[in-house]
Short mmCIF file of C-alpha atoms and ligand atoms in Angstrom, two decimals:
data_model
loop_
_atom_site.label_atom_id
_atom_site.label_comp_id
_atom_site.label_asym_id
_atom_site.label_seq_id
_atom_site.Cartn_x
_atom_site.Cartn_y
_atom_site.Cartn_z
CA MET J 1 44.49 17.93 47.25
CA PRO J 2 43.86 14.34 46.25
CA SER J 3 41.21 13.99 43.59
CA GLU J 4 37.83 12.70 44.72
CA GLN J 5 37.38 8.99 44.25
CA VAL J 6 34.08 7.86 42.70
CA SER J 7 33.22 4.32 43.52
CA ILE J 8 30.62 2.49 41.44
CA LYS J 9 28.97 -0.47 43.01
CA PRO J 10 28.99 -3.51 40.75
CA GLY J 11 25.64 -4.03 39.06
CA THR J 12 24.65 -0.36 39.19
CA SER J 13 23.31 0.82 35.85
CA PHE J 14 24.10 4.31 34.81
CA GLU J 15 23.24 6.42 31.84
CA ILE J 16 25.54 8.49 29.73
CA ARG J 17 24.08 11.83 28.98
CA GLU J 18 25.41 14.69 27.01
CA VAL J 19 23.70 17.94 27.82
CA GLY J 20 23.48 20.66 25.24
CA TYR J 21 21.30 23.73 25.03
CA VAL J 22 18.85 25.15 22.54
CA GLN J 23 20.27 28.00 20.57
CA SER J 24 17.29 28.81 18.38
CA VAL J 25 13.92 27.41 17.38
CA ARG J 26 12.77 27.80 13.80
CA LYS J 27 9.25 26.37 13.52
CA PHE J 28 9.83 22.64 14.01
CA ILE J 29 13.62 22.76 13.63
CA VAL J 30 15.76 23.35 16.70
CA ILE J 31 19.39 24.35 16.49
CA ALA J 32 21.28 23.15 19.55
CA LYS J 33 24.86 23.54 20.76
CA GLY J 34 27.11 21.55 23.03
CA MET J 35 26.50 17.99 21.84
CA PRO J 36 29.67 17.11 19.96
CA SER J 37 29.06 13.35 19.90
CA CYS J 38 25.67 13.46 18.14
CA ILE J 39 25.19 11.48 14.96
CA ASN J 40 22.46 11.52 12.33
CA GLY J 41 19.28 9.62 13.15
CA GLN J 42 19.89 9.81 16.90
CA ILE J 43 17.14 10.73 19.26
CA VAL J 44 17.46 13.59 21.77
CA GLU J 45 15.14 14.77 24.50
CA PHE J 46 14.21 18.34 25.32
CA ALA J 47 13.73 19.55 28.88
CA SER J 48 9.97 19.52 28.33
CA GLY J 49 10.09 15.77 27.60
CA ILE J 50 9.50 16.15 23.85
CA LEU J 51 11.71 14.06 21.59
CA GLY J 52 13.76 15.28 18.66
CA LEU J 53 15.49 13.58 15.76
CA VAL J 54 19.00 14.62 14.72
CA MET J 55 18.78 15.58 11.03
CA GLY J 56 22.21 17.12 10.48
CA PHE J 57 24.98 19.09 12.09
CA THR J 58 27.92 21.39 11.65
CA GLU J 59 31.03 21.36 13.79
CA GLU J 60 29.33 23.00 16.76
CA LYS J 61 25.64 22.97 15.99
CA VAL J 62 23.13 20.17 15.78
CA GLN J 63 19.95 20.42 13.67
CA ILE J 64 17.05 18.68 15.36
CA LEU J 65 13.59 17.91 14.00
CA VAL J 66 11.05 18.13 16.81
CA LEU J 67 8.83 15.04 17.03
CA GLY J 68 5.91 16.79 18.66
CA ASP J 69 4.67 20.25 19.44
CA PRO J 70 7.63 22.67 19.51
CA ILE J 71 5.72 25.32 21.50
CA GLY J 72 7.26 24.43 24.87
CA ILE J 73 10.85 24.64 23.58
CA ARG J 74 12.69 27.88 24.20
CA ALA J 75 16.20 29.16 23.52
CA GLY J 76 18.47 28.27 26.43
CA ASP J 77 16.59 25.06 27.33
CA GLU J 78 18.63 21.95 27.95
CA VAL J 79 18.75 19.10 25.43
CA TYR J 80 19.81 15.61 26.45
CA ASN J 81 21.56 13.18 24.20
CA LYS J 82 21.63 9.61 25.45
CA GLY J 83 23.51 8.36 22.44
CA LYS J 84 20.57 6.29 21.21
CA SER J 85 19.23 6.01 17.72
CA LEU J 86 15.48 5.99 17.22
CA ASN J 87 14.06 2.63 18.28
CA LEU J 88 10.36 1.95 18.19
CA PRO J 89 8.36 -0.60 20.17
CA VAL J 90 6.89 -3.29 17.89
CA GLY J 91 5.10 -6.59 18.31
CA GLU J 92 1.94 -8.65 17.99
CA ALA J 93 0.09 -6.40 20.40
CA PHE J 94 0.04 -3.60 17.81
CA VAL J 95 -2.26 -5.55 15.50
CA GLY J 96 -5.72 -4.05 15.70
CA ARG J 97 -4.49 -0.76 17.14
CA VAL J 98 -4.25 2.85 15.98
CA VAL J 99 -0.90 4.41 16.83
CA ASP J 100 1.01 7.60 16.14
CA ALA J 101 4.44 7.89 14.55
CA LEU J 102 6.14 7.03 17.84
CA CYS J 103 3.93 3.93 18.29
CA ARG J 104 1.90 5.54 21.08
CA PRO J 105 -1.72 4.36 21.07
CA LEU J 106 -4.36 6.82 19.87
CA ASP J 107 -7.44 4.64 20.13
CA GLY J 108 -8.07 4.95 23.85
CA LEU J 109 -7.68 1.21 24.38
CA GLY J 110 -4.85 1.59 26.86
CA PRO J 111 -1.12 1.03 26.53
CA VAL J 112 0.28 -1.47 24.03
CA ALA J 113 2.27 -4.24 25.68
CA SER J 114 5.55 -4.63 23.85
CA SER J 115 8.93 -5.96 24.85
CA VAL J 116 10.70 -5.71 21.51
CA GLU J 117 12.15 -2.60 19.93
CA LEU J 118 13.42 -2.17 16.39
CA PRO J 119 15.34 0.71 14.82
CA ALA J 120 13.20 3.04 12.70
CA PHE J 121 15.92 3.65 10.14
CA ILE J 122 17.65 0.58 8.84
CA VAL J 123 19.52 -0.57 5.79
CA ALA J 124 17.13 -2.87 3.94
CA PRO J 125 17.93 -6.60 3.53
CA GLY J 126 20.52 -7.18 0.82
CA VAL J 127 20.01 -9.10 -2.36
CA MET J 128 21.38 -12.33 -0.87
CA ASP J 129 18.70 -12.29 1.80
CA ARG J 130 15.87 -12.15 -0.71
CA GLN J 131 14.22 -14.43 -3.22
CA PRO J 132 12.31 -13.55 -6.38
CA VAL J 133 8.67 -12.77 -5.68
CA ASN J 134 6.37 -15.49 -6.95
CA GLN J 135 3.33 -15.84 -4.69
CA THR J 136 0.07 -14.09 -5.47
CA LEU J 137 -1.13 -11.31 -3.23
CA GLU J 138 -4.86 -11.39 -3.78
CA SER J 139 -6.02 -7.82 -4.23
CA GLY J 140 -9.68 -8.66 -4.60
CA THR J 141 -10.00 -6.34 -7.60
CA LEU J 142 -10.55 -8.35 -10.77
CA ILE J 143 -8.74 -6.01 -13.12
CA ILE J 144 -5.64 -6.19 -10.90
CA ASP J 145 -5.63 -9.91 -10.18
CA ALA J 146 -6.31 -10.81 -13.81
CA ILE J 147 -4.26 -8.28 -15.73
CA ILE J 148 -1.83 -6.41 -13.46
CA PRO J 149 -1.25 -9.03 -10.74
CA LEU J 150 0.46 -8.32 -7.44
CA ALA J 151 2.98 -10.59 -5.77
CA LYS J 152 3.87 -10.86 -2.12
CA GLY J 153 6.86 -8.62 -1.54
CA GLN J 154 6.16 -6.44 -4.57
CA ARG J 155 6.12 -2.65 -4.55
CA GLN J 156 3.23 -1.36 -6.62
CA LEU J 157 2.54 2.35 -6.94
CA LEU J 158 -1.05 3.60 -6.95
CA ILE J 159 -0.89 6.83 -8.89
CA GLY J 160 -3.60 9.23 -9.98
CA ASP J 161 -5.29 12.59 -9.55
CA ARG J 162 -7.31 13.58 -6.52
CA VAL J 163 -10.49 11.59 -5.90
CA THR J 164 -10.01 8.84 -8.45
CA GLY J 165 -10.48 5.87 -6.12
CA LYS J 166 -6.87 5.17 -5.10
CA THR J 167 -7.55 4.72 -1.41
CA SER J 168 -10.59 2.54 -2.17
CA VAL J 169 -8.53 0.04 -4.19
CA ALA J 170 -5.88 -0.10 -1.46
CA LEU J 171 -8.55 -0.65 1.18
CA ASP J 172 -10.15 -3.40 -0.90
CA ALA J 173 -6.80 -5.15 -0.92
CA ILE J 174 -6.69 -4.88 2.88
CA ILE J 175 -10.30 -6.07 3.28
CA ASN J 176 -9.54 -9.00 0.98
CA GLN J 177 -6.77 -10.27 3.29
CA LYS J 178 -9.33 -11.33 5.89
CA GLY J 179 -8.60 -14.85 7.06
CA LYS J 180 -5.47 -15.11 4.88
CA GLY J 181 -2.95 -14.51 7.67
CA VAL J 182 -1.57 -11.29 6.20
CA VAL J 183 -0.91 -8.45 8.65
CA CYS J 184 -2.00 -5.18 7.07
CA ILE J 185 -0.70 -1.72 7.89
CA TYR J 186 -2.39 1.46 6.75
CA CYS J 187 -0.22 4.55 7.14
CA CYS J 188 -1.86 7.93 6.73
CA ILE J 189 0.51 10.80 5.90
CA GLY J 190 -0.50 14.44 5.66
CA LYS J 191 -4.18 13.66 5.00
CA PRO J 192 -7.00 15.34 6.89
CA TYR J 193 -8.13 13.63 10.07
CA SER J 194 -11.55 13.09 8.48
CA SER J 195 -10.01 10.87 5.74
CA LEU J 196 -8.41 8.67 8.38
CA ILE J 197 -11.70 8.37 10.26
CA LYS J 198 -13.42 7.33 7.01
CA VAL J 199 -10.80 4.63 6.44
CA ILE J 200 -11.18 3.34 10.00
CA ASP J 201 -14.98 3.31 9.62
CA VAL J 202 -14.78 1.25 6.43
CA LEU J 203 -12.38 -1.23 8.02
CA ARG J 204 -14.56 -1.48 11.12
CA GLU J 205 -17.68 -2.04 9.05
CA LYS J 206 -15.93 -4.82 7.12
CA GLU J 207 -14.65 -6.33 10.36
CA ALA J 208 -11.10 -5.94 9.15
CA LEU J 209 -9.70 -3.91 12.04
CA ASP J 210 -8.48 -6.92 13.98
CA TYR J 211 -5.67 -7.68 11.53
CA VAL J 212 -4.78 -4.09 10.64
CA ILE J 213 -2.37 -1.63 12.28
CA ILE J 214 -3.12 1.99 11.57
CA VAL J 215 -0.28 4.50 11.77
CA SER J 216 -1.48 8.05 11.88
CA GLY J 217 0.61 10.91 10.54
CA VAL J 218 -2.41 13.09 9.72
CA ALA J 219 -1.99 16.71 8.66
CA SER J 220 -2.82 18.04 12.14
CA VAL J 221 0.11 16.37 13.89
CA SER J 222 3.61 17.83 13.94
CA THR J 223 5.69 17.89 10.77
CA GLY J 224 8.25 15.62 12.44
CA GLU J 225 5.64 12.94 13.10
CA GLN J 226 4.30 13.16 9.54
CA TYR J 227 7.84 12.66 8.27
CA LEU J 228 8.40 9.71 10.56
CA ALA J 229 5.05 7.91 10.01
CA PRO J 230 5.97 5.76 6.94
CA TYR J 231 9.22 4.65 8.63
CA THR J 232 7.22 3.66 11.68
CA ALA J 233 4.89 1.64 9.45
CA CYS J 234 7.90 -0.12 7.85
CA THR J 235 9.38 -0.88 11.27
CA LEU J 236 6.11 -2.33 12.56
CA GLY J 237 5.89 -4.45 9.40
CA GLU J 238 9.49 -5.66 9.63
CA TYR J 239 8.78 -7.29 12.99
CA PHE J 240 6.29 -9.61 11.25
CA MET J 241 8.32 -10.03 8.07
CA ASN J 242 11.34 -11.14 10.09
CA ARG J 243 9.17 -13.76 11.76
CA GLY J 244 8.13 -15.31 8.46
CA LYS J 245 4.77 -13.59 8.13
CA ASP J 246 3.28 -11.70 5.21
CA VAL J 247 2.66 -7.98 5.53
CA LEU J 248 0.73 -5.59 3.31
CA LEU J 249 1.64 -1.94 3.80
CA VAL J 250 -0.33 0.95 2.31
CA ALA J 251 1.33 4.39 2.48
CA ASP J 252 -1.31 7.05 1.78
CA ASP J 253 0.29 9.17 0.41
CA LEU J 254 3.93 9.77 -0.43
CA THR J 255 3.33 13.06 -2.26
CA LYS J 256 2.48 14.55 1.13
CA HIS J 257 5.57 12.89 2.59
CA ALA J 258 7.71 14.55 -0.07
CA TRP J 259 6.09 17.91 0.73
CA VAL J 260 6.85 17.45 4.41
CA TYR J 261 10.47 16.58 3.66
CA ARG J 262 10.76 19.60 1.37
CA GLN J 263 9.55 21.84 4.18
CA ILE J 264 12.07 20.31 6.58
CA SER J 265 14.95 20.64 4.11
CA LEU J 266 14.20 24.25 3.30
CA LEU J 267 14.20 25.10 6.99
CA LEU J 268 17.51 23.26 7.34
CA GLU J 269 18.79 25.57 4.61
CA ARG J 270 19.71 22.76 2.28
CA ALA J 271 19.97 23.64 -1.37
CA PRO J 272 16.63 23.17 -3.16
CA GLY J 273 16.78 21.17 -6.39
CA ARG J 274 14.12 20.27 -8.94
CA GLU J 275 10.65 21.60 -7.98
CA ALA J 276 12.36 22.90 -4.82
CA TYR J 277 12.69 19.36 -3.45
CA PRO J 278 16.03 18.53 -1.90
CA GLY J 279 18.21 16.26 -4.00
CA ASP J 280 18.20 13.44 -1.49
CA ILE J 281 14.43 12.86 -1.68
CA PHE J 282 15.11 10.15 -4.29
CA TYR J 283 17.51 8.42 -1.93
CA LEU J 284 15.06 8.75 0.93
CA HIS J 285 12.13 7.18 -0.90
CA SER J 286 14.15 4.47 -2.61
CA GLN J 287 15.59 3.45 0.75
CA MET J 288 12.05 3.18 2.05
CA MET J 289 10.85 1.13 -0.95
CA GLU J 290 13.78 -1.25 -0.50
CA ARG J 291 12.41 -2.29 2.85
CA ALA J 292 9.68 -4.23 1.04
CA GLY J 293 10.48 -7.66 -0.33
CA LEU J 294 10.30 -11.42 0.06
CA LEU J 295 12.93 -12.94 2.36
CA LYS J 296 14.70 -16.22 1.67
CA GLN J 297 13.31 -19.42 3.19
CA GLU J 298 16.33 -19.63 5.52
CA LEU J 299 15.29 -16.27 6.94
CA GLY J 300 11.70 -17.36 7.44
CA GLY J 301 10.32 -16.51 4.01
CA GLY J 302 8.37 -13.52 5.31
CA SER J 303 7.30 -10.75 2.96
CA MET J 304 6.33 -7.11 2.98
CA THR J 305 4.25 -5.85 0.07
CA PHE J 306 4.27 -2.11 -0.38
CA LEU J 307 1.44 -0.12 -1.93
CA PRO J 308 2.55 3.52 -1.90
CA ILE J 309 -0.01 6.03 -3.16
CA VAL J 310 1.01 9.12 -5.10
CA GLU J 311 -1.24 12.01 -6.01
CA ILE J 312 -0.58 13.85 -9.25
CA LEU J 313 -2.00 16.97 -10.86
CA GLN J 314 -4.08 16.79 -14.03
CA GLY J 315 -2.77 13.39 -15.03
CA ASP J 316 0.81 14.64 -15.23
CA LEU J 317 3.11 11.70 -14.64
CA THR J 318 6.25 13.69 -15.36
CA GLY J 319 6.60 15.48 -12.02
CA TYR J 320 9.73 14.88 -9.98
CA ILE J 321 8.20 12.77 -7.21
CA PRO J 322 5.95 10.61 -9.48
CA THR J 323 8.81 9.80 -11.88
CA ASN J 324 11.09 9.00 -8.97
CA LEU J 325 8.59 6.62 -7.47
CA ILE J 326 7.69 5.02 -10.79
CA SER J 327 11.34 4.21 -11.31
CA MET J 328 11.82 2.64 -7.89
CA THR J 329 8.71 0.45 -7.73
CA ASP J 330 7.85 -2.76 -9.57
CA GLY J 331 4.96 -1.26 -11.45
CA GLN J 332 2.11 1.17 -11.19
CA LEU J 333 -1.65 1.33 -11.32
CA TYR J 334 -2.69 4.52 -13.05
CA PHE J 335 -6.04 5.95 -11.98
CA SER J 336 -7.57 8.10 -14.67
CA VAL J 337 -9.90 11.04 -14.00
CA GLY J 338 -11.43 10.57 -17.45
CA LEU J 339 -12.45 6.99 -16.72
CA PHE J 340 -13.64 7.88 -13.22
CA ASN J 341 -15.87 10.65 -14.58
CA LYS J 342 -17.26 8.31 -17.22
CA GLY J 343 -18.31 6.01 -14.40
CA VAL J 344 -15.69 3.31 -15.02
CA LYS J 345 -14.81 2.16 -11.51
CA PRO J 346 -12.19 1.22 -10.49
CA ALA J 347 -10.80 3.83 -12.88
CA ILE J 348 -7.57 1.97 -13.65
CA ASP J 349 -6.17 2.74 -17.08
CA PHE J 350 -4.76 -0.43 -18.70
CA GLY J 351 -2.58 1.44 -21.10
CA LEU J 352 -0.55 3.21 -18.43
CA SER J 353 -0.59 0.49 -15.78
CA VAL J 354 1.96 -2.25 -15.58
CA SER J 355 3.34 -4.84 -13.23
CA ARG J 356 6.96 -5.65 -13.93
CA ILE J 357 6.59 -8.90 -12.03
CA GLY J 358 4.33 -10.06 -14.85
CA ASN J 359 2.17 -13.14 -14.56
CA LYS J 360 4.77 -15.20 -12.69
CA ALA J 361 2.90 -14.60 -9.48
CA GLN J 362 -0.52 -15.55 -10.78
CA TRP J 363 -2.30 -18.78 -10.00
CA PRO J 364 -1.85 -21.09 -13.02
CA ALA J 365 -5.63 -21.15 -13.49
CA MET J 366 -5.76 -17.35 -13.58
CA ARG J 367 -2.75 -17.17 -15.90
CA ALA J 368 -4.41 -19.46 -18.40
CA LEU J 369 -7.75 -17.69 -18.33
CA SER J 370 -6.55 -14.09 -18.44
CA LYS J 371 -3.98 -14.52 -21.22
CA SER J 372 -5.80 -12.60 -23.92
CA LEU J 373 -7.89 -10.38 -21.68
CA ARG J 374 -5.81 -7.24 -21.99
CA LEU J 375 -5.53 -7.47 -25.75
CA ASP J 376 -9.21 -8.31 -26.23
CA TYR J 377 -10.19 -5.32 -24.16
CA LEU J 378 -7.85 -2.90 -25.88
CA GLN J 379 -9.03 -4.10 -29.30
CA TYR J 380 -12.61 -3.63 -28.18
CA LYS J 381 -11.87 -0.05 -27.14
CA GLU J 382 -10.36 0.67 -30.53
CA LEU J 383 -13.25 -0.95 -32.33
CA LEU J 384 -15.69 1.00 -30.24
CA GLN J 385 -14.13 4.26 -31.33
CA MET J 386 -14.30 3.22 -34.97
CA THR J 387 -17.92 2.14 -34.77
CA GLN J 388 -18.87 5.50 -33.36
CA LEU J 389 -18.26 6.85 -36.86
CA ARG J 390 -19.76 3.95 -38.81
CA THR J 391 -22.44 1.74 -37.40
CA ALA J 392 -23.94 -0.03 -40.41
CA GLY J 393 -22.52 -3.17 -41.97
CA LEU J 394 -20.33 -4.49 -39.17
CA SER J 395 -18.89 -7.91 -39.83
CA LYS J 396 -19.93 -10.84 -37.68
CA ASP J 397 -16.45 -11.02 -36.24
CA ALA J 398 -16.50 -7.35 -35.26
CA GLN J 399 -19.92 -7.71 -33.67
CA GLY J 400 -18.66 -10.70 -31.70
CA ARG J 401 -15.64 -8.77 -30.49
CA LEU J 402 -17.80 -5.84 -29.45
CA ARG J 403 -20.04 -8.13 -27.43
CA ARG J 404 -17.05 -9.81 -25.81
CA GLY J 405 -15.55 -6.41 -24.98
CA GLU J 406 -18.77 -5.21 -23.41
CA ALA J 407 -18.82 -8.29 -21.23
CA ILE J 408 -15.22 -7.65 -20.17
CA SER J 409 -15.99 -4.06 -19.23
CA GLN J 410 -18.89 -5.29 -17.14
CA LEU J 411 -16.72 -7.81 -15.38
CA ILE J 412 -13.99 -5.35 -14.49
CA ALA J 413 -16.45 -2.81 -13.12
CA GLN J 414 -16.53 -3.32 -9.40
CA ASP J 415 -18.15 -1.63 -6.44
CA LYS J 416 -15.86 -0.28 -3.77
CA ASN J 417 -15.23 -2.28 -0.60
CA ARG J 418 -16.51 -5.46 -2.23
CA PRO J 419 -13.44 -7.50 -3.02
CA VAL J 420 -13.96 -10.55 -5.22
CA SER J 421 -12.13 -13.78 -4.40
CA ILE J 422 -9.89 -15.34 -7.04
CA ALA J 423 -12.12 -18.43 -7.18
CA GLU J 424 -15.01 -16.20 -8.15
CA GLN J 425 -12.87 -14.34 -10.67
CA ILE J 426 -11.95 -17.67 -12.21
CA ILE J 427 -15.62 -18.57 -12.65
CA TYR J 428 -16.23 -15.22 -14.39
CA LEU J 429 -13.26 -15.52 -16.70
CA TYR J 430 -13.99 -19.14 -17.55
CA SER J 431 -17.55 -18.18 -18.45
CA LEU J 432 -16.26 -15.28 -20.53
CA ASN J 433 -13.85 -17.49 -22.47
CA ARG J 434 -16.57 -20.08 -22.99
CA GLY J 435 -18.67 -17.37 -24.63
CA ILE J 436 -21.47 -17.64 -22.10
CA PHE J 437 -21.77 -13.87 -21.79
CA ASP J 438 -22.02 -13.39 -25.56
CA THR J 439 -25.68 -14.29 -25.47
CA LEU J 440 -26.58 -12.57 -22.21
CA SER J 441 -27.88 -9.04 -21.78
CA THR J 442 -26.21 -6.49 -19.49
CA ALA J 443 -28.79 -7.08 -16.77
CA GLN J 444 -28.35 -10.83 -17.04
CA ILE J 445 -24.56 -10.57 -16.68
CA ARG J 446 -25.09 -8.44 -13.59
CA GLN J 447 -27.44 -11.05 -12.17
CA PHE J 448 -24.98 -13.82 -13.04
CA ARG J 449 -22.26 -12.02 -11.07
CA LYS J 450 -24.57 -11.64 -8.11
CA ASP J 451 -25.68 -15.29 -8.02
CA ILE J 452 -22.92 -17.50 -9.29
CA LEU J 453 -20.64 -17.76 -6.28
CA SER J 454 -23.39 -18.58 -3.82
CA TYR J 455 -24.86 -20.98 -6.39
CA ALA J 456 -21.50 -22.74 -6.76
CA GLN J 457 -21.02 -22.88 -3.00
CA ALA J 458 -24.48 -24.30 -2.46
CA ASN J 459 -24.26 -26.95 -5.17
CA LYS J 460 -20.55 -27.78 -5.40
CA PRO J 461 -18.93 -26.52 -2.22
CA GLU J 462 -15.75 -28.46 -2.98
CA PHE J 463 -15.06 -26.45 -6.14
CA CYS J 464 -13.91 -23.27 -4.38
CA GLN J 465 -11.92 -25.27 -1.84
CA LYS J 466 -10.14 -27.34 -4.46
CA ILE J 467 -9.28 -24.44 -6.71
CA ARG J 468 -7.87 -22.54 -3.71
CA GLN J 469 -5.71 -25.54 -2.81
CA GLY J 470 -4.49 -26.56 -6.25
CA LYS J 471 -4.64 -23.11 -7.88
CA GLU J 472 -4.99 -24.92 -11.19
CA LEU J 473 -8.02 -25.62 -13.37
CA ASN J 474 -7.45 -29.31 -14.05
CA GLU J 475 -9.83 -31.60 -15.91
CA GLU J 476 -11.71 -32.53 -12.76
CA LEU J 477 -12.31 -28.93 -11.77
CA LYS J 478 -13.14 -27.93 -15.31
CA ALA J 479 -15.83 -30.63 -15.43
CA MET J 480 -17.14 -29.47 -12.08
CA LEU J 481 -17.29 -25.87 -13.26
CA GLU J 482 -19.03 -26.89 -16.48
CA GLU J 483 -21.61 -28.69 -14.42
CA ILE J 484 -22.18 -25.67 -12.19
CA LEU J 485 -22.61 -23.37 -15.18
CA THR J 486 -24.90 -25.72 -17.11
CA GLU J 487 -27.13 -26.27 -14.10
CA TYR J 488 -27.23 -22.58 -13.32
CA LEU J 489 -28.07 -21.58 -16.87
CA LYS J 490 -30.65 -24.35 -17.16
CA GLU J 491 -32.56 -22.89 -14.27
CA GLY J 492 -32.52 -19.63 -16.21
CA ILE J 493 -31.28 -16.24 -15.06
CA LYS J 494 -34.01 -14.30 -13.34
P1 ATP Z 501 -8.21 11.35 -2.43
O1 ATP Z 501 -7.52 12.16 -3.45
O2 ATP Z 501 -9.21 12.14 -1.68
O3 ATP Z 501 -7.30 10.56 -1.57
P2 ATP Z 501 -8.76 8.86 -3.72
O4 ATP Z 501 -8.13 8.90 -5.05
O5 ATP Z 501 -8.08 8.12 -2.65
O6 ATP Z 501 -9.10 10.31 -3.24
P3 ATP Z 501 -11.15 7.53 -2.92
O7 ATP Z 501 -11.25 8.32 -1.67
O8 ATP Z 501 -10.78 6.11 -2.83
O9 ATP Z 501 -10.21 8.28 -3.95
O10 ATP Z 501 -12.50 7.56 -3.73
C1 ATP Z 501 -13.07 8.77 -4.17
C2 ATP Z 501 -14.57 8.64 -4.25
O11 ATP Z 501 -14.93 7.70 -5.24
C3 ATP Z 501 -15.18 8.17 -2.95
O12 ATP Z 501 -16.32 8.92 -2.69
C4 ATP Z 501 -15.54 6.75 -3.21
O13 ATP Z 501 -16.73 6.42 -2.52
C5 ATP Z 501 -15.77 6.72 -4.71
N1 ATP Z 501 -15.38 5.41 -5.27
C6 ATP Z 501 -14.13 4.92 -5.32
N2 ATP Z 501 -14.09 3.70 -5.90
C7 ATP Z 501 -15.37 3.40 -6.22
C8 ATP Z 501 -16.00 2.28 -6.85
N3 ATP Z 501 -15.33 1.21 -7.26
N4 ATP Z 501 -17.33 2.33 -7.00
C9 ATP Z 501 -18.04 3.39 -6.60
N5 ATP Z 501 -17.51 4.47 -6.02
C10 ATP Z 501 -16.18 4.51 -5.82
MG1 MG Z 502 -7.14 8.73 -0.96
#
């Protein structure tokens, strides 16, 4: 019998499908058979419409991580492989939206219009595509901008115990990007739903939602989606970075991400290593961190700044995940429980915090003014401890340094969700270096901080504009600032 001829009309599109079947379901891991052409990172679809991600395979079996609720999947069900790797919709329309790990909207504002898709798992841009980071990312927190500055494209770890103000500092950085053309992404991983709602409320209150994308991988969604959420955030950010824009990405937090990956690996029966984490967790996170950076001008000069958050236990920095992440980022901000409980907020410990980018990224004006700030403050702390034992007979110099130190600690104390612009920080630091605070009481310094920016804007509106443009405190601006301060002090602090 002649074999049946299949004729395909020109222009007809057809889809290649490989159909396998589910052999077993182990929580959120499905073992399937009959898909010999599967490769890692590919996406498959179950008969119920739920998607799965290929995580590994043996000669006959494929290990699939379910990206959704595995309840509807039963042994014997069909699995379809279309030979596609995981691509996610991205684009401008996502700005201002809340989405899940598969970029589906969660905010009830209807579908997100998007015509572009990008792969979720990519190899990060190579060294030839990048340039050294050298532009300031204004965090809005004085202690960071003055002493541990951030640059666009930098990866800075926020590390600390539970409830030490990590999320607040990251949110301040987001709030401070208002009107600066930076697209912000907040990615929530393994946190309770209530924490995410709190974050959204703060951003809404500060009218920051319209330049933020929120990616939700909260604890109540499937393990697969929690695992995927930070990759989704990177992919959404890359769309803007590749178009020459600046992106700020906060991943809150990667400890939970590591836990999720540990769960997945144990169910995949991979050998547990240190602290029962699989060995490749280092590779996984470093690959993710590499996706941040500043692209070359020829590639648009876009940047993605990464602020991963890591939670530690009892100040222990030596755990596997924290040490991994410290080694693969460009610095860390260490949040101390001790400082937080003493009321020092933000509770960032100078001694253990560092930015390996250094002051290259700072505005020249800020660089000049904050040069001795760290040392002055540390010396003050030391002196303070000594004077607790012996109060009488302090030298004039020591008294002066104590007063200066007290002023510094007042300046670095900052309320949450109230970012301070760099122009304002420059006024503070200039006044500090001029010794203006040496003669003021605590209450007066507080009042000065409250008044001075609006006073400067009312009397010399061009000062803030010019300093923002030139970023340098030249003679003209110095004279202007002197005038502002003299006038302000002449009127007397109420
Ligand atoms: P978690 O471990 O729950 O994620 P966290 O380290 O992210 O905590 P936050 O949620 O940012 O910490 O802050 C913890 C608490 O401290 C919050 O109630 C917040 O209001 C308060 N807080 C944080 N920063 C400040 C600040 N600068 N001034 C006053 N209160 C603050
Ligand atoms: Mg937090």
